[in-house]
Coordinates of C-alpha atoms in Angstrom, one line a residue:
V914 CA 16.6 16.9 11.8
I915 CA 15.7 21.1 11.3
R916 CA 18.7 20.9 8.3
P917 CA 15.7 22.2 5.4
M918 CA 14.9 25.4 7.4
G919 CA 18.5 25.7 9.2
F920 CA 19.1 29.0 9.4
W921 CA 17.9 29.4 12.7
F922 CA 20.9 31.5 13.9
Y923 CA 20.4 34.6 11.8
Q924 CA 17.4 35.3 14.5
Q925 CA 18.0 35.9 17.8
G926 CA 16.4 34.8 21.6
L927 CA 12.4 34.1 21.1
G928 CA 12.2 34.4 17.1
Q929 CA 14.9 31.9 16.8
L930 CA 13.3 29.6 19.4
L931 CA 10.1 30.2 17.0
F932 CA 11.5 28.9 14.0
I933 CA 13.4 25.7 15.1
L934 CA 10.5 24.7 16.8
S935 CA 9.0 25.6 13.2
S936 CA 11.7 23.9 11.7
V937 CA 11.7 21.2 13.4
L938 CA 8.0 20.3 13.1
S939 CA 7.4 21.1 9.9
S940 CA 10.8 18.7 8.9
V941 CA 9.2 16.1 11.3
F942 CA 5.8 16.1 9.4
L943 CA 8.0 15.6 6.4
F944 CA 9.8 13.2 6.8
I945 CA 7.3 10.2 9.0
F946 CA 4.3 11.1 5.8
G947 CA 7.0 10.8 3.4
L948 CA 8.3 7.9 4.7
G949 CA 5.2 6.5 5.0
G950 CA 4.9 7.4 1.4
I951 CA 8.1 5.0 0.7
F952 CA 7.2 2.0 2.9
K953 CA 3.1 2.3 2.1
A954 CA 4.6 2.6 -1.9
I955 CA 7.4 -0.9 -1.3
A956 CA 3.9 -2.8 0.9
I957 CA 2.0 -2.2 -1.9
R958 CA 3.8 -2.6 -5.0
D959 CA 3.1 -0.6 -7.0
K960 CA 5.9 -0.1 -9.4
R961 CA 4.4 3.2 -10.7
L962 CA 6.1 4.9 -7.2
Y963 CA 9.4 1.8 -7.8
Y964 CA 11.0 4.9 -10.0
L965 CA 10.5 7.6 -7.3
L966 CA 12.2 4.8 -5.2
A967 CA 14.9 4.5 -7.0
M968 CA 15.2 8.4 -7.7
A969 CA 14.9 8.5 -3.8
I970 CA 17.5 6.3 -3.5
L971 CA 20.2 8.0 -6.0
T972 CA 19.6 10.7 -6.4
P973 CA 21.9 11.6 -2.3
L974 CA 24.2 9.2 -3.4
I975 CA 26.8 10.5 -5.6
I976 CA 26.8 13.4 -2.4
F977 CA 27.2 10.8 0.2
I978 CA 30.1 9.8 -1.6
T979 CA 31.6 13.1 -1.9
V980 CA 30.6 15.4 0.3
V981 CA 31.0 14.7 3.7
E982 CA 28.7 18.5 4.7
T983 CA 25.6 17.4 5.6
R984 CA 24.2 20.7 3.7
Y985 CA 24.7 19.4 0.9
R986 CA 22.9 15.6 1.0
F987 CA 18.8 17.6 1.2
Q988 CA 17.8 16.3 -2.0
I989 CA 16.3 13.9 -0.9
Y990 CA 13.0 16.4 0.6
P991 CA 11.5 17.3 -3.0
L992 CA 10.9 13.4 -3.3
L993 CA 9.6 12.9 0.5
A994 CA 7.3 15.5 0.0
I995 CA 6.0 13.6 -3.1
F996 CA 6.3 10.2 -1.3
A997 CA 4.2 12.0 2.1
G998 CA 1.4 14.1 -0.7
Y999 CA 0.7 9.9 -2.1
F1000 CA 0.9 8.6 1.6
I1001 CA -1.8 11.7 3.3
V1002 CA -4.0 10.9 -0.1
A1003 CA -4.3 6.7 0.7
L1004 CA -4.5 7.3 4.7
S1005 CA -7.6 10.2 3.2
I1006 CA -8.9 6.8 0.8
N1007 CA -8.4 4.8 5.1
E1008 CA -10.0 8.0 6.6
P1009 CA -11.9 5.4 9.9
K1010 CA -8.5 3.7 9.5
W1011 CA -5.5 5.8 9.5
R1012 CA -5.1 4.8 13.4
Q1013 CA -4.4 1.2 12.1
E1014 CA -1.8 2.0 9.6
K1015 CA 0.8 0.2 10.3
M1016 CA 3.5 2.4 8.1
L1017 CA 2.3 5.2 9.4
W1018 CA 3.5 3.9 13.3
L1019 CA 6.5 2.3 11.2
A1020 CA 7.7 6.3 10.7
I1021 CA 7.1 7.3 13.5
V1022 CA 8.6 5.2 15.3
L1023 CA 11.7 5.7 12.9
V1024 CA 12.0 9.2 13.2
F1025 CA 11.1 9.8 17.0
L1026 CA 13.7 6.5 17.9
N1027 CA 16.3 8.7 14.9
G1028 CA 16.1 11.5 17.2
I1029 CA 16.0 10.8 21.0
I1030 CA 20.0 8.9 19.0
D1031 CA 20.7 12.3 17.4
L1032 CA 20.4 14.0 21.1
L1033 CA 21.8 11.3 23.0
L1034 CA 25.0 11.7 21.1
N1035 CA 24.4 16.0 20.9
L1036 CA 23.3 16.8 24.3
D1037 CA 26.6 18.7 25.5
K1038 CA 26.2 20.9 22.2
I1039 CA 22.5 21.4 21.8
K1040 CA 22.6 22.1 25.8
E1041 CA 25.2 24.8 24.8
R1042 CA 23.1 25.5 22.0
F1043 CA 19.8 26.5 23.4
G1044 CA 22.0 28.6 26.2
L1045 CA 21.8 31.3 24.0
F1046 CA 18.1 31.3 24.7
F1047 CA 18.3 31.3 28.5

C-alpha cells in the first residue's frame, strides 16, 4: 500500500517513520476513495465513467503480464485519484448520509482486509524492517 511514496529507505530514524506514516495514510485514502468512486460509478451505471473504468483496468494489465516487479504496476494511481475526486464530490452532495454510503464501507472493508492479509503474510519482514526504528 505504501509503494507510491516508497522512498522511505532514504530517510533515517523518526524522519523515516513519519515518511512511512504519511505514505500509508495517503495511499489508504487514495485506495478507499478511489475504489469507492469505482463502485459508485458501477452502481449508478454512469456510462461516461465506464471509459475511465476500462482505462483503470486495462492500463496496468499489460504490465501485470510482462513485469514481475510491483513498483512498475502503479499506472492506476492517477485514475484512482480521478475516481476518488468523483466519489468525494458524490459524498459531499449527500453530506448528511455519507455514513450510510455502502460503497464507502465496501471500499474501507476491502482495503483494510487486504492490508491485514498482507500484514499477516509479511509479518517477519515487517518486524525486521521496523527493527530499524527501535
